[in-house]
Amino acid sequence: MKATAVAPSNIAFIKYWGQKDEELRLPENGSISMNLSNLLTTTTVEFSSKFKNDEVLIDGKKDDKEARRVIKHLNRIRKLAKINTEAKVVSKNNFPASTGLSSSASGFAALTIAATKAAGLNPDQKELSILARQGSGSACRSIPDGFVEWLEGDSSETSYALSIFPPDHWDIADVVVIVSKDKKDVPTTKGHKLVASSPFFAERLKKIKEKIEKIKVLIKQKKFEEFGELIETEALELHAIMLTSKPSLLYWLPSTVQIMRQVRILRNEGLPVYFTVNTGQDIHLIVEGKNVNSLLTKLKPEKYIKKIIINKPGKGISLSNKHLF
Ligand code: PMV
């Protein structure tokens, strides 16, 4: 059978960085995110005896490393469905991959639902989230709708994501600024393994539960400025850990830092806008819906900005009948 799914990327406000179990991708801490309405991956999967080998095409290309990770995920699903037929997987992102925009989150979420459906399984949302997590940790947060919490858990069954507020709970936007389409040189999977080498990681963990509780209250009460301060500090804490890991990880480009400085200037001028950034050079600007237009007119210098994608809080995964092959 053939199935197609669409999944959003998500932006973490409180980040997942470090794993207490690498194979199962159990995180060192819980995290909080929002699905992004305009950063989407569409994936079609078909299992059939007509295929001699698994074939994986992502954005029109065959990449052995990516394919191995996808096939490992297909194997988990074949095992659950008790099938051993080969599969064809075709996947398309509507945004650049491996630049800090979490294409592995949307990618493994879409793959999980398309492949389980194509294999004849019918998992519920919690089971899908648990499965997606094993492909890429942050993918578990792209399954449910809107604002999402990934419960840290202490076993595979207890580490999954659930919706804490629907997409229309709060009219905020994530204005994604693409400053370069170059791919990052250290993949996130490698970065997670380095956390313990930073002297600041243990300090981070001491306060993380408190931070998660705090951000949930701020989202609930829609206190934008306190929320913004917290997410920007959290992003800088994540990068402080990356910068002080051994080896040190530096994901920003000069243009990333220029945009950060611009955000602070705009804030001083009275526009409440805050940044967050993951493992890559592209940067997320979080702003209230009513201020998107004034942010767009003031964002400078244009020479650093390759593309802007405006996102609202988005839905989670969905099935589609528009197959890619
Ligand atoms: O799911 P991964 O292995 O791509 O890790 C995501 C890590 C960050 O993007 C830096 C933070 C997060 O919570 O999304």
mmCIF file of C-alpha atoms and ligand atoms in Angstrom:
data_model
loop_
_atom_site.group_PDB
_atom_site.id
_atom_site.type_symbol
_atom_site.label_atom_id
_atom_site.label_comp_id
_atom_site.label_asym_id
_atom_site.label_seq_id
_atom_site.Cartn_x
_atom_site.Cartn_y
_atom_site.Cartn_z
ATOM 1 C CA MET A 1 0.000 0.000 0.000
ATOM 2 C CA LYS A 2 1.041 3.578 -0.637
ATOM 3 C CA ALA A 3 0.530 6.447 1.819
ATOM 4 C CA THR A 4 1.443 10.130 1.913
ATOM 5 C CA ALA A 5 1.751 12.396 4.930
ATOM 6 C CA VAL A 6 2.539 16.041 5.593
ATOM 7 C CA ALA A 7 4.311 17.147 8.780
ATOM 8 C CA PRO A 8 5.415 20.540 10.103
ATOM 9 C CA SER A 9 8.819 21.433 11.456
ATOM 10 C CA ASN A 10 8.726 22.843 14.977
ATOM 11 C CA ILE A 11 10.647 25.468 16.908
ATOM 12 C CA ALA A 12 11.678 24.621 20.453
ATOM 13 C CA PHE A 13 11.229 27.409 22.999
ATOM 14 C CA ILE A 14 12.843 25.231 25.682
ATOM 15 C CA LYS A 15 15.377 23.080 23.879
ATOM 16 C CA TYR A 16 16.254 19.408 23.729
ATOM 17 C CA TRP A 17 20.028 19.102 23.875
ATOM 18 C CA GLY A 18 21.675 15.888 25.076
ATOM 19 C CA GLN A 19 20.440 12.316 25.373
ATOM 20 C CA LYS A 20 20.356 9.919 28.300
ATOM 21 C CA ASP A 21 19.888 7.017 25.838
ATOM 22 C CA GLU A 22 21.376 7.468 22.364
ATOM 23 C CA GLU A 23 19.771 4.460 20.691
ATOM 24 C CA LEU A 24 16.252 5.233 21.935
ATOM 25 C CA ARG A 25 16.854 8.989 21.760
ATOM 26 C CA LEU A 26 15.655 9.606 25.290
ATOM 27 C CA PRO A 27 16.373 13.261 26.086
ATOM 28 C CA GLU A 28 18.269 14.601 29.103
ATOM 29 C CA ASN A 29 15.319 16.961 29.656
ATOM 30 C CA GLY A 30 11.791 17.691 28.505
ATOM 31 C CA SER A 31 11.177 20.462 25.961
ATOM 32 C CA ILE A 32 8.458 22.857 24.740
ATOM 33 C CA SER A 33 7.832 23.786 21.107
ATOM 34 C CA MET A 34 5.433 25.206 18.555
ATOM 35 C CA ASN A 35 4.643 23.661 15.183
ATOM 36 C CA LEU A 36 5.412 25.854 12.179
ATOM 37 C CA SER A 37 2.587 26.307 9.684
ATOM 38 C CA ASN A 38 4.821 26.986 6.654
ATOM 39 C CA LEU A 39 7.846 24.709 7.100
ATOM 40 C CA LEU A 40 6.528 21.413 5.813
ATOM 41 C CA THR A 41 7.757 18.022 4.669
ATOM 42 C CA THR A 42 5.630 15.802 2.438
ATOM 43 C CA THR A 43 6.545 12.117 2.243
ATOM 44 C CA THR A 44 5.144 9.203 0.264
ATOM 45 C CA VAL A 45 5.980 5.612 1.222
ATOM 46 C CA GLU A 46 5.088 2.403 -0.568
ATOM 47 C CA PHE A 47 5.963 -1.132 0.565
ATOM 48 C CA SER A 48 5.825 -3.598 -2.319
ATOM 49 C CA SER A 49 7.374 -6.842 -3.527
ATOM 50 C CA LYS A 50 7.949 -5.065 -6.872
ATOM 51 C CA PHE A 51 10.888 -3.196 -5.258
ATOM 52 C CA LYS A 52 14.213 -5.073 -5.141
ATOM 53 C CA ASN A 53 15.790 -2.678 -2.602
ATOM 54 C CA ASP A 54 14.733 0.167 -0.381
ATOM 55 C CA GLU A 55 14.967 3.398 -2.352
ATOM 56 C CA VAL A 56 15.040 6.821 -0.685
ATOM 57 C CA LEU A 57 14.802 10.139 -2.533
ATOM 58 C CA ILE A 58 14.903 13.357 -0.507
ATOM 59 C CA ASP A 59 14.389 16.619 -2.389
ATOM 60 C CA GLY A 60 15.160 14.766 -5.609
ATOM 61 C CA LYS A 61 18.513 13.395 -4.364
ATOM 62 C CA LYS A 62 19.893 10.067 -3.189
ATOM 63 C CA ASP A 63 22.166 10.479 -0.167
ATOM 64 C CA ASP A 64 23.598 7.289 1.381
ATOM 65 C CA LYS A 65 23.882 8.682 4.902
ATOM 66 C CA GLU A 66 20.325 10.023 4.960
ATOM 67 C CA ALA A 67 19.062 6.808 3.355
ATOM 68 C CA ARG A 68 20.664 4.625 6.074
ATOM 69 C CA ARG A 69 18.860 6.595 8.777
ATOM 70 C CA VAL A 70 15.544 6.365 6.903
ATOM 71 C CA ILE A 71 15.977 2.612 6.321
ATOM 72 C CA LYS A 72 16.724 2.074 10.020
ATOM 73 C CA HIS A 73 13.384 3.753 10.731
ATOM 74 C CA LEU A 74 11.599 1.662 8.078
ATOM 75 C CA ASN A 75 13.044 -1.436 9.788
ATOM 76 C CA ARG A 76 11.436 -0.453 13.101
ATOM 77 C CA ILE A 77 8.096 -0.142 11.299
ATOM 78 C CA ARG A 78 8.538 -3.395 9.301
ATOM 79 C CA LYS A 79 9.243 -5.173 12.576
ATOM 80 C CA LEU A 80 6.041 -3.814 14.151
ATOM 81 C CA ALA A 81 3.971 -4.693 11.050
ATOM 82 C CA LYS A 82 5.682 -8.097 10.680
ATOM 83 C CA ILE A 83 6.451 -7.483 6.992
ATOM 84 C CA ASN A 84 9.708 -7.713 5.080
ATOM 85 C CA THR A 85 8.878 -6.044 1.761
ATOM 86 C CA GLU A 86 11.171 -3.331 0.408
ATOM 87 C CA ALA A 87 9.992 0.259 0.243
ATOM 88 C CA LYS A 88 10.189 3.350 -1.910
ATOM 89 C CA VAL A 89 10.308 6.654 -0.021
ATOM 90 C CA VAL A 90 10.052 10.040 -1.719
ATOM 91 C CA SER A 91 10.216 13.141 0.434
ATOM 92 C CA LYS A 92 10.073 16.871 -0.299
ATOM 93 C CA ASN A 93 10.755 19.833 1.977
ATOM 94 C CA ASN A 94 9.358 23.268 1.160
ATOM 95 C CA PHE A 95 12.362 24.857 2.949
ATOM 96 C CA PRO A 96 16.163 24.344 3.022
ATOM 97 C CA ALA A 97 17.347 21.243 4.942
ATOM 98 C CA SER A 98 20.248 21.130 7.455
ATOM 99 C CA THR A 99 20.487 24.880 8.039
ATOM 100 C CA GLY A 100 18.908 25.032 11.518
ATOM 101 C CA LEU A 101 15.237 24.754 10.539
ATOM 102 C CA SER A 102 14.690 21.213 11.882
ATOM 103 C CA SER A 103 13.996 19.353 8.638
ATOM 104 C CA SER A 104 14.713 16.116 10.513
ATOM 105 C CA ALA A 105 11.752 16.874 12.820
ATOM 106 C CA SER A 106 9.263 17.316 9.976
ATOM 107 C CA GLY A 107 11.016 14.602 7.945
ATOM 108 C CA PHE A 108 10.832 11.829 10.539
ATOM 109 C CA ALA A 109 7.318 12.827 11.626
ATOM 110 C CA ALA A 110 6.057 12.602 8.019
ATOM 111 C CA LEU A 111 7.988 9.367 7.432
ATOM 112 C CA THR A 112 6.552 7.790 10.596
ATOM 113 C CA ILE A 113 2.919 8.360 9.701
ATOM 114 C CA ALA A 114 3.290 7.621 5.965
ATOM 115 C CA ALA A 115 5.259 4.408 6.605
ATOM 116 C CA THR A 116 3.028 3.078 9.404
ATOM 117 C CA LYS A 117 -0.046 3.703 7.283
ATOM 118 C CA ALA A 118 1.583 2.120 4.188
ATOM 119 C CA ALA A 119 2.534 -0.898 6.334
ATOM 120 C CA GLY A 120 -1.099 -1.349 7.413
ATOM 121 C CA LEU A 121 -0.571 -0.244 11.032
ATOM 122 C CA ASN A 122 -2.895 2.098 12.854
ATOM 123 C CA PRO A 123 -0.955 3.625 15.755
ATOM 124 C CA ASP A 124 -2.512 6.299 17.972
ATOM 125 C CA GLN A 125 -0.920 9.720 18.409
ATOM 126 C CA LYS A 126 1.155 8.699 21.426
ATOM 127 C CA GLU A 127 2.518 5.621 19.634
ATOM 128 C CA LEU A 128 3.356 7.736 16.563
ATOM 129 C CA SER A 129 5.203 10.236 18.750
ATOM 130 C CA ILE A 130 7.220 7.453 20.441
ATOM 131 C CA LEU A 131 8.140 5.974 17.058
ATOM 132 C CA ALA A 132 9.013 9.350 15.479
ATOM 133 C CA ARG A 133 11.268 10.148 18.482
ATOM 134 C CA GLN A 134 13.434 7.143 17.661
ATOM 135 C CA GLY A 135 14.060 8.523 14.147
ATOM 136 C CA SER A 136 14.891 12.049 15.326
ATOM 137 C CA GLY A 137 14.168 13.280 18.856
ATOM 138 C CA SER A 138 12.512 16.553 17.913
ATOM 139 C CA ALA A 139 10.269 14.729 15.381
ATOM 140 C CA CYS A 140 8.095 13.496 18.267
ATOM 141 C CA ARG A 141 7.011 17.124 18.821
ATOM 142 C CA SER A 142 5.796 17.518 15.206
ATOM 143 C CA ILE A 143 3.065 14.886 15.642
ATOM 144 C CA PRO A 144 0.496 16.685 17.897
ATOM 145 C CA ASP A 145 -1.059 20.089 17.127
ATOM 146 C CA GLY A 146 -0.013 23.592 18.109
ATOM 147 C CA PHE A 147 2.039 24.208 21.250
ATOM 148 C CA VAL A 148 3.633 20.973 22.372
ATOM 149 C CA GLU A 149 5.396 19.464 25.377
ATOM 150 C CA TRP A 150 7.795 16.524 24.988
ATOM 151 C CA LEU A 151 7.700 14.667 28.285
ATOM 152 C CA GLU A 152 11.240 13.616 29.174
ATOM 153 C CA GLY A 153 10.189 10.199 30.465
ATOM 154 C CA ASP A 154 12.504 7.481 31.710
ATOM 155 C CA SER A 155 11.710 4.770 29.161
ATOM 156 C CA SER A 156 10.671 4.584 25.524
ATOM 157 C CA GLU A 157 6.986 4.309 26.473
ATOM 158 C CA THR A 158 7.048 7.368 28.745
ATOM 159 C CA SER A 159 9.000 9.756 26.471
ATOM 160 C CA TYR A 160 6.567 11.309 23.981
ATOM 161 C CA ALA A 161 4.975 14.621 23.025
ATOM 162 C CA LEU A 162 1.483 15.976 23.530
ATOM 163 C CA SER A 163 -0.378 19.147 22.649
ATOM 164 C CA ILE A 164 -0.601 21.650 25.525
ATOM 165 C CA PHE A 165 -2.489 24.356 23.577
ATOM 166 C CA PRO A 166 -4.117 24.296 20.124
ATOM 167 C CA PRO A 167 -2.703 26.409 17.252
ATOM 168 C CA ASP A 168 -5.291 29.170 17.705
ATOM 169 C CA HIS A 169 -4.527 29.585 21.427
ATOM 170 C CA TRP A 170 -2.125 32.484 20.812
ATOM 171 C CA ASP A 171 -1.621 34.724 17.788
ATOM 172 C CA ILE A 172 2.161 34.767 17.629
ATOM 173 C CA ALA A 173 4.401 34.227 14.607
ATOM 174 C CA ASP A 174 7.796 32.769 13.870
ATOM 175 C CA VAL A 175 9.419 34.865 11.155
ATOM 176 C CA VAL A 176 12.163 32.570 9.902
ATOM 177 C CA VAL A 177 15.121 34.413 8.411
ATOM 178 C CA ILE A 178 17.245 32.346 6.050
ATOM 179 C CA VAL A 179 20.707 33.882 5.895
ATOM 180 C CA SER A 180 22.416 31.072 3.982
ATOM 181 C CA LYS A 181 21.377 27.771 2.459
ATOM 182 C CA ASP A 182 24.771 26.157 3.238
ATOM 183 C CA LYS A 183 24.445 22.910 5.182
ATOM 184 C CA LYS A 184 25.798 22.784 8.746
ATOM 185 C CA ASP A 185 29.114 20.967 9.144
ATOM 186 C CA VAL A 186 28.361 19.128 12.427
ATOM 187 C CA PRO A 187 25.064 17.226 12.403
ATOM 188 C CA THR A 188 22.823 17.537 15.455
ATOM 189 C CA THR A 189 23.111 13.817 16.231
ATOM 190 C CA LYS A 190 26.867 14.333 16.835
ATOM 191 C CA GLY A 191 26.266 17.492 18.862
ATOM 192 C CA HIS A 192 24.006 15.715 21.381
ATOM 193 C CA LYS A 193 26.897 13.410 22.318
ATOM 194 C CA LEU A 194 29.106 16.337 23.385
ATOM 195 C CA VAL A 195 26.888 17.920 26.051
ATOM 196 C CA ALA A 196 28.658 16.430 29.049
ATOM 197 C CA SER A 197 31.958 17.973 27.926
ATOM 198 C CA SER A 198 30.609 21.487 28.568
ATOM 199 C CA PRO A 199 31.163 22.708 32.155
ATOM 200 C CA PHE A 200 27.770 24.447 31.970
ATOM 201 C CA PHE A 201 25.601 21.460 31.134
ATOM 202 C CA ALA A 202 25.128 20.239 34.722
ATOM 203 C CA GLU A 203 24.144 23.789 35.718
ATOM 204 C CA ARG A 204 21.555 23.878 32.923
ATOM 205 C CA LEU A 205 19.905 20.680 34.094
ATOM 206 C CA LYS A 206 19.480 22.016 37.658
ATOM 207 C CA LYS A 207 17.046 24.709 36.457
ATOM 208 C CA ILE A 208 15.403 23.074 33.460
ATOM 209 C CA LYS A 209 12.246 21.717 35.100
ATOM 210 C CA GLU A 210 11.534 25.101 36.652
ATOM 211 C CA LYS A 211 11.995 26.726 33.211
ATOM 212 C CA ILE A 212 9.545 24.320 31.597
ATOM 213 C CA GLU A 213 6.905 25.059 34.223
ATOM 214 C CA LYS A 214 7.498 28.792 33.835
ATOM 215 C CA ILE A 215 7.170 28.842 30.047
ATOM 216 C CA LYS A 216 3.938 26.840 30.195
ATOM 217 C CA VAL A 217 2.429 29.478 32.480
ATOM 218 C CA LEU A 218 3.669 32.316 30.232
ATOM 219 C CA ILE A 219 2.162 30.661 27.135
ATOM 220 C CA LYS A 220 -1.094 30.034 28.987
ATOM 221 C CA GLN A 221 -1.299 33.639 30.181
ATOM 222 C CA LYS A 222 0.031 34.996 26.832
ATOM 223 C CA LYS A 223 2.634 37.195 28.537
ATOM 224 C CA PHE A 224 4.615 37.942 25.413
ATOM 225 C CA GLU A 225 7.521 40.005 26.709
ATOM 226 C CA GLU A 226 8.396 37.684 29.617
ATOM 227 C CA PHE A 227 7.999 34.728 27.263
ATOM 228 C CA GLY A 228 10.288 36.381 24.699
ATOM 229 C CA GLU A 229 13.004 37.142 27.291
ATOM 230 C CA LEU A 230 12.899 33.527 28.453
ATOM 231 C CA ILE A 231 13.165 31.948 24.989
ATOM 232 C CA GLU A 232 15.985 34.237 23.895
ATOM 233 C CA THR A 233 17.978 33.505 27.069
ATOM 234 C CA GLU A 234 17.286 29.793 26.583
ATOM 235 C CA ALA A 235 18.631 29.869 23.006
ATOM 236 C CA LEU A 236 21.777 31.641 24.179
ATOM 237 C CA GLU A 237 22.197 29.065 26.979
ATOM 238 C CA LEU A 238 21.983 26.261 24.402
ATOM 239 C CA HIS A 239 24.688 27.934 22.334
ATOM 240 C CA ALA A 240 26.831 28.618 25.425
ATOM 241 C CA ILE A 241 26.856 24.849 25.936
ATOM 242 C CA MET A 242 27.645 24.163 22.290
ATOM 243 C CA LEU A 243 30.434 26.765 22.227
ATOM 244 C CA THR A 244 32.041 25.307 25.367
ATOM 245 C CA SER A 245 31.733 21.637 24.344
ATOM 246 C CA LYS A 246 34.880 19.765 23.390
ATOM 247 C CA PRO A 247 35.186 20.091 20.432
ATOM 248 C CA SER A 248 33.450 23.450 20.394
ATOM 249 C CA LEU A 249 30.431 23.860 18.110
ATOM 250 C CA LEU A 250 29.876 27.211 16.416
ATOM 251 C CA TYR A 251 26.805 27.241 14.189
ATOM 252 C CA TRP A 252 26.345 30.983 13.627
ATOM 253 C CA LEU A 253 27.492 33.020 10.649
ATOM 254 C CA PRO A 254 28.252 36.751 10.830
ATOM 255 C CA SER A 255 24.820 37.303 9.259
ATOM 256 C CA THR A 256 23.166 35.339 12.125
ATOM 257 C CA VAL A 257 24.781 37.671 14.657
ATOM 258 C CA GLN A 258 23.818 40.734 12.599
ATOM 259 C CA ILE A 259 20.177 39.685 12.785
ATOM 260 C CA MET A 260 20.479 39.107 16.559
ATOM 261 C CA ARG A 261 21.857 42.634 16.964
ATOM 262 C CA GLN A 262 19.089 44.002 14.767
ATOM 263 C CA VAL A 263 16.484 42.297 16.979
ATOM 264 C CA ARG A 264 17.929 44.044 20.038
ATOM 265 C CA ILE A 265 17.922 47.423 18.255
ATOM 266 C CA LEU A 266 14.274 46.950 17.241
ATOM 267 C CA ARG A 267 13.411 46.023 20.809
ATOM 268 C CA ASN A 268 15.098 49.164 22.135
ATOM 269 C CA GLU A 269 13.010 51.115 19.622
ATOM 270 C CA GLY A 270 9.852 49.603 21.119
ATOM 271 C CA LEU A 271 9.080 46.592 18.888
ATOM 272 C CA PRO A 272 8.723 43.434 21.018
ATOM 273 C CA VAL A 273 10.615 40.827 18.980
ATOM 274 C CA TYR A 274 12.870 38.032 20.257
ATOM 275 C CA PHE A 275 15.130 35.488 18.564
ATOM 276 C CA THR A 276 15.781 31.811 18.990
ATOM 277 C CA VAL A 277 18.228 29.685 17.029
ATOM 278 C CA ASN A 278 19.037 25.975 16.748
ATOM 279 C CA THR A 279 21.909 24.046 15.203
ATOM 280 C CA GLY A 280 22.470 26.154 12.116
ATOM 281 C CA GLN A 281 22.819 29.693 10.885
ATOM 282 C CA ASP A 282 19.173 30.424 10.101
ATOM 283 C CA ILE A 283 17.298 32.283 12.793
ATOM 284 C CA HIS A 284 13.738 32.386 14.136
ATOM 285 C CA LEU A 285 12.224 35.755 15.112
ATOM 286 C CA ILE A 286 9.256 35.447 17.425
ATOM 287 C CA VAL A 287 6.755 38.279 17.359
ATOM 288 C CA GLU A 288 3.071 38.863 18.104
ATOM 289 C CA GLY A 289 0.816 38.462 15.048
ATOM 290 C CA LYS A 290 -0.136 42.152 15.143
ATOM 291 C CA ASN A 291 3.555 43.144 14.780
ATOM 292 C CA VAL A 292 4.586 40.902 11.860
ATOM 293 C CA ASN A 293 4.188 43.648 9.263
ATOM 294 C CA SER A 294 6.124 46.243 11.181
ATOM 295 C CA LEU A 295 8.910 43.682 11.764
ATOM 296 C CA LEU A 296 9.040 42.942 8.034
ATOM 297 C CA THR A 297 9.344 46.584 7.081
ATOM 298 C CA LYS A 298 12.086 47.209 9.632
ATOM 299 C CA LEU A 299 14.212 44.066 9.164
ATOM 300 C CA LYS A 300 17.587 45.144 7.853
ATOM 301 C CA PRO A 301 20.198 44.975 6.464
ATOM 302 C CA GLU A 302 18.640 43.213 3.509
ATOM 303 C CA LYS A 303 22.005 42.044 2.203
ATOM 304 C CA TYR A 304 22.113 39.414 4.966
ATOM 305 C CA ILE A 305 18.624 38.071 4.312
ATOM 306 C CA LYS A 306 18.199 35.418 1.610
ATOM 307 C CA LYS A 307 14.578 34.567 2.324
ATOM 308 C CA ILE A 308 11.869 35.084 4.953
ATOM 309 C CA ILE A 309 9.193 32.501 5.802
ATOM 310 C CA ILE A 310 6.323 33.605 8.057
ATOM 311 C CA ASN A 311 4.866 30.884 10.278
ATOM 312 C CA LYS A 312 1.834 30.816 12.521
ATOM 313 C CA PRO A 313 1.370 28.144 15.202
ATOM 314 C CA GLY A 314 0.654 25.064 13.078
ATOM 315 C CA LYS A 315 -1.201 21.780 13.130
ATOM 316 C CA GLY A 316 0.638 18.493 13.564
ATOM 317 C CA ILE A 317 0.781 15.651 11.053
ATOM 318 C CA SER A 318 -1.886 14.868 8.476
ATOM 319 C CA LEU A 319 -2.451 12.305 5.744
ATOM 320 C CA SER A 320 -2.773 13.439 2.146
ATOM 321 C CA ASN A 321 -3.942 11.816 -1.087
ATOM 322 C CA LYS A 322 -1.452 13.791 -3.203
ATOM 323 C CA HIS A 323 1.158 11.046 -3.617
ATOM 324 C CA LEU A 324 4.654 12.092 -4.761
ATOM 325 C CA PHE A 325 4.994 9.068 -7.096
HETATM 326 O O1 PMV B 1 15.998 16.175 17.028
HETATM 327 P P1 PMV B 1 17.395 16.585 16.775
HETATM 328 O O2 PMV B 1 18.393 15.490 17.028
HETATM 329 O O3 PMV B 1 17.573 17.230 15.410
HETATM 330 O O4 PMV B 1 17.776 17.728 17.861
HETATM 331 C C1 PMV B 1 17.203 19.006 17.907
HETATM 332 C C2 PMV B 1 18.061 19.918 18.716
HETATM 333 C C3 PMV B 1 17.699 21.397 18.703
HETATM 334 O O5 PMV B 1 17.087 21.763 17.483
HETATM 335 C C4 PMV B 1 18.974 22.213 18.865
HETATM 336 C C5 PMV B 1 16.790 21.768 19.864
HETATM 337 C C6 PMV B 1 15.348 21.303 19.763
HETATM 338 O O6 PMV B 1 14.788 21.011 20.822
HETATM 339 O O7 PMV B 1 14.779 21.283 18.661
#
